[in-house]
Amino acid sequence: MEGKKEEGIRKGPWKAEEDEVLLKHVKKCGPRDWSSIRSKGLLQRTGKSCRLRWVNKLRPNLKNGCKFSVEEERVVIELQAQFGNKWARIATYLPGRTDNDVKNFWSSRQKRLARILQTSAAAPATPSSKSHKTKREVSVFHELPTTMEATKFNCSSEGEPSSQPQPCLSPPPYFRNSEIIKMVPLPDIVKPKSLCFETNPVQHELPITDKDPWTDSNTAIPFLQNPQTQTDQIFSSETQEFLARFDPYFDVLGPLDALGLGNGGEPLVMEPPLFEPVGSCLSCEGERIDHTMTPDCVFDDFPTDMFDQIEPLPNTSGSGQH
DNA sequence: AAGCTCGTCAACCGCTGTAGG
DNA sequence: TCCTACAGCGGTTGACGAGCT
């Protein structure tokens, strides 16, 4: 398709004059016929580029240059868990935000997650060192609780979540209700298989296998082990204090109607079933679908290298396993 | 003060889906 | 049914600024 060399195509940052021309076109013709902009000689931009400029910068009511609010962050997190990386779809739930905004926001978080995982693995437990935290470190840790879910949870491994919410695309439980979040302070070593995403708390105490389902070795994944202990070991008291502030944050991660979304801002209109209990959800048509999210299904979709940088903790056998 | 690291943002690229001929 | 053009989407990249060492 792209056989012939495109001549006279301008790329790069848009000038104010170009924006003006584009706006005029949209006023006249509406947000369509993008390719005609070039064919008419109005701009030396591809239709694609024009559309993108309109959608991301020139459209009315965009929240350009303002950071994501806490509410917006929560919505993105929830919807990403439900829909996967369907940024355009997610953006429709966020008035004034574009798919590009959401995408950028999410990838920043992913980067931070990667860094957190690396640094927490590379520099564990140095409580006395570094009594001062840099601002940046603090902000990184600020993301910690919410980045735990940052992996894709589209549990169908054979591909793409469809445009409809799929049963398997339910949000990860610790972001669905506080009941599940309370699984965090488990007393013992928690291996992935015991991170059962069920509302039934009993599941959290499932027998733990000797094998790590990811590595097929006996190496447990420290980050997922007894998180309380890990937190104590890895983070300084300041950071812990900071993390402690997330308790109330988690508390509001209950059913959507409890989120108070839109407080003081534009109301965030949510489509039906964002916060369904694990085990069932509603299809787009409002039809309830029962399903069970198995741990395997969930962890299948963790990036395989997600924990590459994490070294196993010293053997905690005795205190840990049961 | 300079260099470095990181986060944010804008824009491009390639792929896919769809409508029309 | 096939082909083509276009629209839309998601991934990626590069520029830039802010903060830190």
JSON list of N, CA and C (backbone and C1' of nucleotides) in Angstrom, two decimals, chain B:
[
{"chain": "B", "resi": 1, "resn": "DA", "atom": "P", "xyz": [25.33, 28.76, 38.65]},
{"chain": "B", "resi": 1, "resn": "DA", "atom": "O5'", "xyz": [26.11, 27.54, 37.97]},
{"chain": "B", "resi": 1, "resn": "DA", "atom": "C5'", "xyz": [27.52, 27.67, 37.76]},
{"chain": "B", "resi": 1, "resn": "DA", "atom": "C4'", "xyz": [28.00, 26.48, 36.95]},
{"chain": "B", "resi": 1, "resn": "DA", "atom": "C3'", "xyz": [27.18, 26.17, 35.70]},
{"chain": "B", "resi": 1, "resn": "DA", "atom": "O3'", "xyz": [28.05, 25.73, 34.67]},
{"chain": "B", "resi": 1, "resn": "DA", "atom": "C1'", "xyz": [27.01, 24.36, 37.21]},
{"chain": "B", "resi": 2, "resn": "DA", "atom": "P", "xyz": [27.48, 25.29, 33.32]},
{"chain": "B", "resi": 2, "resn": "DA", "atom": "O5'", "xyz": [27.62, 23.71, 33.41]},
{"chain": "B", "resi": 2, "resn": "DA", "atom": "C5'", "xyz": [28.86, 23.16, 33.89]},
{"chain": "B", "resi": 2, "resn": "DA", "atom": "C4'", "xyz": [28.78, 21.65, 33.84]},
{"chain": "B", "resi": 2, "resn": "DA", "atom": "C3'", "xyz": [28.07, 21.09, 32.61]},
{"chain": "B", "resi": 2, "resn": "DA", "atom": "O3'", "xyz": [28.77, 19.93, 32.15]},
{"chain": "B", "resi": 2, "resn": "DA", "atom": "C1'", "xyz": [26.94, 20.37, 34.57]},
{"chain": "B", "resi": 3, "resn": "DG", "atom": "P", "xyz": [28.39, 19.24, 30.82]},
{"chain": "B", "resi": 3, "resn": "DG", "atom": "O5'", "xyz": [27.88, 17.83, 31.36]},
{"chain": "B", "resi": 3, "resn": "DG", "atom": "C5'", "xyz": [28.65, 17.14, 32.33]},
{"chain": "B", "resi": 3, "resn": "DG", "atom": "C4'", "xyz": [27.82, 16.03, 32.92]},
{"chain": "B", "resi": 3, "resn": "DG", "atom": "C3'", "xyz": [27.05, 15.21, 31.89]},
{"chain": "B", "resi": 3, "resn": "DG", "atom": "O3'", "xyz": [27.29, 13.83, 32.14]},
{"chain": "B", "resi": 3, "resn": "DG", "atom": "C1'", "xyz": [25.58, 15.98, 33.59]},
{"chain": "B", "resi": 4, "resn": "DC", "atom": "P", "xyz": [26.63, 12.72, 31.25]},
{"chain": "B", "resi": 4, "resn": "DC", "atom": "O5'", "xyz": [25.47, 12.19, 32.22]},
{"chain": "B", "resi": 4, "resn": "DC", "atom": "C5'", "xyz": [25.77, 11.93, 33.59]},
{"chain": "B", "resi": 4, "resn": "DC", "atom": "C4'", "xyz": [24.51, 11.48, 34.30]},
{"chain": "B", "resi": 4, "resn": "DC", "atom": "C3'", "xyz": [23.64, 10.56, 33.45]},
{"chain": "B", "resi": 4, "resn": "DC", "atom": "O3'", "xyz": [23.34, 9.40, 34.21]},
{"chain": "B", "resi": 4, "resn": "DC", "atom": "C1'", "xyz": [22.37, 12.39, 34.31]},
{"chain": "B", "resi": 5, "resn": "DT", "atom": "P", "xyz": [22.57, 8.22, 33.54]},
{"chain": "B", "resi": 5, "resn": "DT", "atom": "O5'", "xyz": [21.14, 8.41, 34.23]},
{"chain": "B", "resi": 5, "resn": "DT", "atom": "C5'", "xyz": [21.07, 8.63, 35.64]},
{"chain": "B", "resi": 5, "resn": "DT", "atom": "C4'", "xyz": [19.62, 8.82, 36.04]},
{"chain": "B", "resi": 5, "resn": "DT", "atom": "C3'", "xyz": [18.64, 7.88, 35.33]},
{"chain": "B", "resi": 5, "resn": "DT", "atom": "O3'", "xyz": [17.79, 7.32, 36.31]},
{"chain": "B", "resi": 5, "resn": "DT", "atom": "C1'", "xyz": [17.97, 10.13, 35.04]},
{"chain": "B", "resi": 6, "resn": "DC", "atom": "P", "xyz": [16.81, 6.17, 35.91]},
{"chain": "B", "resi": 6, "resn": "DC", "atom": "O5'", "xyz": [15.43, 6.97, 35.87]},
{"chain": "B", "resi": 6, "resn": "DC", "atom": "C5'", "xyz": [15.08, 7.80, 36.98]},
{"chain": "B", "resi": 6, "resn": "DC", "atom": "C4'", "xyz": [13.90, 8.67, 36.61]},
{"chain": "B", "resi": 6, "resn": "DC", "atom": "C3'", "xyz": [12.78, 7.94, 35.89]},
{"chain": "B", "resi": 6, "resn": "DC", "atom": "O3'", "xyz": [11.61, 8.05, 36.68]},
{"chain": "B", "resi": 6, "resn": "DC", "atom": "C1'", "xyz": [13.33, 9.98, 34.78]},
{"chain": "B", "resi": 7, "resn": "DG", "atom": "P", "xyz": [10.28, 7.41, 36.23]},
{"chain": "B", "resi": 7, "resn": "DG", "atom": "O5'", "xyz": [9.47, 8.68, 35.71]},
{"chain": "B", "resi": 7, "resn": "DG", "atom": "C5'", "xyz": [9.38, 9.82, 36.55]},
{"chain": "B", "resi": 7, "resn": "DG", "atom": "C4'", "xyz": [8.49, 10.86, 35.89]},
{"chain": "B", "resi": 7, "resn": "DG", "atom": "C3'", "xyz": [7.23, 10.30, 35.25]},
{"chain": "B", "resi": 7, "resn": "DG", "atom": "O3'", "xyz": [6.16, 11.19, 35.51]},
{"chain": "B", "resi": 7, "resn": "DG", "atom": "C1'", "xyz": [8.57, 11.36, 33.59]},
{"chain": "B", "resi": 8, "resn": "DT", "atom": "P", "xyz": [4.74, 10.89, 35.00]},
{"chain": "B", "resi": 8, "resn": "DT", "atom": "O5'", "xyz": [4.63, 11.84, 33.72]},
{"chain": "B", "resi": 8, "resn": "DT", "atom": "C5'", "xyz": [5.00, 13.21, 33.87]},
{"chain": "B", "resi": 8, "resn": "DT", "atom": "C4'", "xyz": [4.85, 13.92, 32.54]},
{"chain": "B", "resi": 8, "resn": "DT", "atom": "C3'", "xyz": [3.58, 13.57, 31.75]},
{"chain": "B", "resi": 8, "resn": "DT", "atom": "O3'", "xyz": [2.92, 14.77, 31.42]},
{"chain": "B", "resi": 8, "resn": "DT", "atom": "C1'", "xyz": [5.52, 13.38, 30.37]},
{"chain": "B", "resi": 9, "resn": "DC", "atom": "P", "xyz": [1.50, 14.73, 30.84]},
{"chain": "B", "resi": 9, "resn": "DC", "atom": "O5'", "xyz": [1.82, 15.02, 29.29]},
{"chain": "B", "resi": 9, "resn": "DC", "atom": "C5'", "xyz": [2.65, 16.13, 28.98]},
{"chain": "B", "resi": 9, "resn": "DC", "atom": "C4'", "xyz": [3.05, 16.05, 27.51]},
{"chain": "B", "resi": 9, "resn": "DC", "atom": "C3'", "xyz": [1.89, 15.74, 26.56]},
{"chain": "B", "resi": 9, "resn": "DC", "atom": "O3'", "xyz": [1.77, 16.81, 25.65]},
{"chain": "B", "resi": 9, "resn": "DC", "atom": "C1'", "xyz": [3.81, 14.40, 26.09]},
{"chain": "B", "resi": 10, "resn": "DA", "atom": "P", "xyz": [0.53, 16.90, 24.74]},
{"chain": "B", "resi": 10, "resn": "DA", "atom": "O5'", "xyz": [1.22, 16.72, 23.31]},
{"chain": "B", "resi": 10, "resn": "DA", "atom": "C5'", "xyz": [2.43, 17.41, 23.05]},
{"chain": "B", "resi": 10, "resn": "DA", "atom": "C4'", "xyz": [3.06, 16.84, 21.79]},
{"chain": "B", "resi": 10, "resn": "DA", "atom": "C3'", "xyz": [2.09, 16.64, 20.62]},
{"chain": "B", "resi": 10, "resn": "DA", "atom": "O3'", "xyz": [2.71, 17.14, 19.46]},
{"chain": "B", "resi": 10, "resn": "DA", "atom": "C1'", "xyz": [3.21, 14.61, 21.13]},
{"chain": "B", "resi": 11, "resn": "DA", "atom": "P", "xyz": [1.88, 17.30, 18.14]},
{"chain": "B", "resi": 11, "resn": "DA", "atom": "O5'", "xyz": [2.42, 16.07, 17.30]},
{"chain": "B", "resi": 11, "resn": "DA", "atom": "C5'", "xyz": [3.82, 15.95, 17.09]},
{"chain": "B", "resi": 11, "resn": "DA", "atom": "C4'", "xyz": [4.14, 14.55, 16.62]},
{"chain": "B", "resi": 11, "resn": "DA", "atom": "C3'", "xyz": [3.28, 14.04, 15.46]},
{"chain": "B", "resi": 11, "resn": "DA", "atom": "O3'", "xyz": [4.11, 13.93, 14.31]},
{"chain": "B", "resi": 11, "resn": "DA", "atom": "C1'", "xyz": [3.62, 12.37, 17.13]},
{"chain": "B", "resi": 12, "resn": "DC", "atom": "P", "xyz": [3.55, 13.43, 12.94]},
{"chain": "B", "resi": 12, "resn": "DC", "atom": "O5'", "xyz": [4.21, 11.99, 12.86]},
{"chain": "B", "resi": 12, "resn": "DC", "atom": "C5'", "xyz": [5.60, 11.85, 13.15]},
{"chain": "B", "resi": 12, "resn": "DC", "atom": "C4'", "xyz": [5.96, 10.37, 13.18]},
{"chain": "B", "resi": 12, "resn": "DC", "atom": "C3'", "xyz": [5.43, 9.59, 11.98]},
{"chain": "B", "resi": 12, "resn": "DC", "atom": "O3'", "xyz": [6.47, 8.79, 11.44]},
{"chain": "B", "resi": 12, "resn": "DC", "atom": "C1'", "xyz": [4.73, 8.58, 14.02]},
{"chain": "B", "resi": 13, "resn": "DC", "atom": "P", "xyz": [6.27, 7.97, 10.13]},
{"chain": "B", "resi": 13, "resn": "DC", "atom": "O5'", "xyz": [6.03, 6.50, 10.70]},
{"chain": "B", "resi": 13, "resn": "DC", "atom": "C5'", "xyz": [6.96, 5.96, 11.64]},
{"chain": "B", "resi": 13, "resn": "DC", "atom": "C4'", "xyz": [6.58, 4.53, 11.94]},
{"chain": "B", "resi": 13, "resn": "DC", "atom": "C3'", "xyz": [6.06, 3.76, 10.72]},
{"chain": "B", "resi": 13, "resn": "DC", "atom": "O3'", "xyz": [6.65, 2.48, 10.71]},
{"chain": "B", "resi": 13, "resn": "DC", "atom": "C1'", "xyz": [4.42, 3.76, 12.46]},
{"chain": "B", "resi": 14, "resn": "DG", "atom": "P", "xyz": [6.53, 1.59, 9.40]},
{"chain": "B", "resi": 14, "resn": "DG", "atom": "O5'", "xyz": [5.53, 0.44, 9.89]},
{"chain": "B", "resi": 14, "resn": "DG", "atom": "C5'", "xyz": [5.79, -0.19, 11.13]},
{"chain": "B", "resi": 14, "resn": "DG", "atom": "C4'", "xyz": [4.60, -1.02, 11.54]},
{"chain": "B", "resi": 14, "resn": "DG", "atom": "C3'", "xyz": [3.96, -1.81, 10.40]},
{"chain": "B", "resi": 14, "resn": "DG", "atom": "O3'", "xyz": [3.66, -3.11, 10.89]},
{"chain": "B", "resi": 14, "resn": "DG", "atom": "C1'", "xyz": [2.34, -0.45, 11.44]},
{"chain": "B", "resi": 15, "resn": "DC", "atom": "P", "xyz": [3.18, -4.23, 9.88]},
{"chain": "B", "resi": 15, "resn": "DC", "atom": "O5'", "xyz": [1.78, -4.63, 10.51]},
{"chain": "B", "resi": 15, "resn": "DC", "atom": "C5'", "xyz": [1.67, -4.75, 11.93]},
{"chain": "B", "resi": 15, "resn": "DC", "atom": "C4'", "xyz": [0.21, -4.68, 12.32]},
{"chain": "B", "resi": 15, "resn": "DC", "atom": "C3'", "xyz": [-0.72, -5.48, 11.42]},
{"chain": "B", "resi": 15, "resn": "DC", "atom": "O3'", "xyz": [-1.44, -6.42, 12.21]},
{"chain": "B", "resi": 15, "resn": "DC", "atom": "C1'", "xyz": [-1.54, -3.26, 11.75]},
{"chain": "B", "resi": 16, "resn": "DT", "atom": "P", "xyz": [-2.42, -7.41, 11.50]},
{"chain": "B", "resi": 16, "resn": "DT", "atom": "O5'", "xyz": [-3.83, -6.72, 11.78]},
{"chain": "B", "resi": 16, "resn": "DT", "atom": "C5'", "xyz": [-4.13, -6.28, 13.10]},
{"chain": "B", "resi": 16, "resn": "DT", "atom": "C4'", "xyz": [-5.53, -5.70, 13.11]},
{"chain": "B", "resi": 16, "resn": "DT", "atom": "C3'", "xyz": [-6.56, -6.49, 12.29]},
{"chain": "B", "resi": 16, "resn": "DT", "atom": "O3'", "xyz": [-7.74, -6.60, 13.07]},
{"chain": "B", "resi": 16, "resn": "DT", "atom": "C1'", "xyz": [-6.51, -4.24, 11.57]},
{"chain": "B", "resi": 17, "resn": "DG", "atom": "P", "xyz": [-8.91, -7.49, 12.55]},
{"chain": "B", "resi": 17, "resn": "DG", "atom": "O5'", "xyz": [-10.07, -6.41, 12.29]},
{"chain": "B", "resi": 17, "resn": "DG", "atom": "C5'", "xyz": [-10.22, -5.35, 13.22]},
{"chain": "B", "resi": 17, "resn": "DG", "atom": "C4'", "xyz": [-11.23, -4.35, 12.69]},
{"chain": "B", "resi": 17, "resn": "DG", "atom": "C3'", "xyz": [-12.40, -4.98, 11.92]},
{"chain": "B", "resi": 17, "resn": "DG", "atom": "O3'", "xyz": [-13.57, -4.27, 12.26]},
{"chain": "B", "resi": 17, "resn": "DG", "atom": "C1'", "xyz": [-11.23, -3.48, 10.51]},
{"chain": "B", "resi": 18, "resn": "DT", "atom": "P", "xyz": [-14.97, -4.75, 11.72]},
{"chain": "B", "resi": 18, "resn": "DT", "atom": "O5'", "xyz": [-15.28, -3.69, 10.57]},
{"chain": "B", "resi": 18, "resn": "DT", "atom": "C5'", "xyz": [-15.06, -2.31, 10.84]},
{"chain": "B", "resi": 18, "resn": "DT", "atom": "C4'", "xyz": [-15.36, -1.48, 9.62]},
{"chain": "B", "resi": 18, "resn": "DT", "atom": "C3'", "xyz": [-16.49, -2.03, 8.74]},
{"chain": "B", "resi": 18, "resn": "DT", "atom": "O3'", "xyz": [-17.28, -0.95, 8.30]},
{"chain": "B", "resi": 18, "resn": "DT", "atom": "C1'", "xyz": [-14.58, -1.71, 7.44]},
{"chain": "B", "resi": 19, "resn": "DA", "atom": "P", "xyz": [-18.79, -1.18, 7.92]},
{"chain": "B", "resi": 19, "resn": "DA", "atom": "O5'", "xyz": [-18.98, -0.04, 6.82]},
{"chain": "B", "resi": 19, "resn": "DA", "atom": "C5'", "xyz": [-18.19, 1.14, 6.91]},
{"chain": "B", "resi": 19, "resn": "DA", "atom": "C4'", "xyz": [-17.89, 1.66, 5.51]},
{"chain": "B", "resi": 19, "resn": "DA", "atom": "C3'", "xyz": [-18.99, 1.41, 4.49]},
{"chain": "B", "resi": 19, "resn": "DA", "atom": "O3'", "xyz": [-19.15, 2.58, 3.70]},
{"chain": "B", "resi": 19, "resn": "DA", "atom": "C1'", "xyz": [-16.97, 0.47, 3.71]},
{"chain": "B", "resi": 20, "resn": "DG", "atom": "P", "xyz": [-20.42, 2.73, 2.79]},
{"chain": "B", "resi": 20, "resn": "DG", "atom": "O5'", "xyz": [-19.74, 2.78, 1.36]},
{"chain": "B", "resi": 20, "resn": "DG", "atom": "C5'", "xyz": [-18.55, 3.56, 1.18]},
{"chain": "B", "resi": 20, "resn": "DG", "atom": "C4'", "xyz": [-17.92, 3.22, -0.16]},
{"chain": "B", "resi": 20, "resn": "DG", "atom": "C3'", "xyz": [-18.93, 2.92, -1.27]},
{"chain": "B", "resi": 20, "resn": "DG", "atom": "O3'", "xyz": [-18.52, 3.58, -2.46]},
{"chain": "B", "resi": 20, "resn": "DG", "atom": "C1'", "xyz": [-17.42, 1.12, -1.05]},
{"chain": "B", "resi": 21, "resn": "DG", "atom": "P", "xyz": [-19.46, 3.62, -3.70]},
{"chain": "B", "resi": 21, "resn": "DG", "atom": "O5'", "xyz": [-18.56, 2.91, -4.80]},
{"chain": "B", "resi": 21, "resn": "DG", "atom": "C5'", "xyz": [-17.22, 3.36, -4.98]},
{"chain": "B", "resi": 21, "resn": "DG", "atom": "C4'", "xyz": [-16.48, 2.35, -5.84]},
{"chain": "B", "resi": 21, "resn": "DG", "atom": "C3'", "xyz": [-17.26, 1.90, -7.07]},
{"chain": "B", "resi": 21, "resn": "DG", "atom": "O3'", "xyz": [-16.41, 1.94, -8.21]},
{"chain": "B", "resi": 21, "resn": "DG", "atom": "C1'", "xyz": [-16.57, 0.02, -5.80]}
]
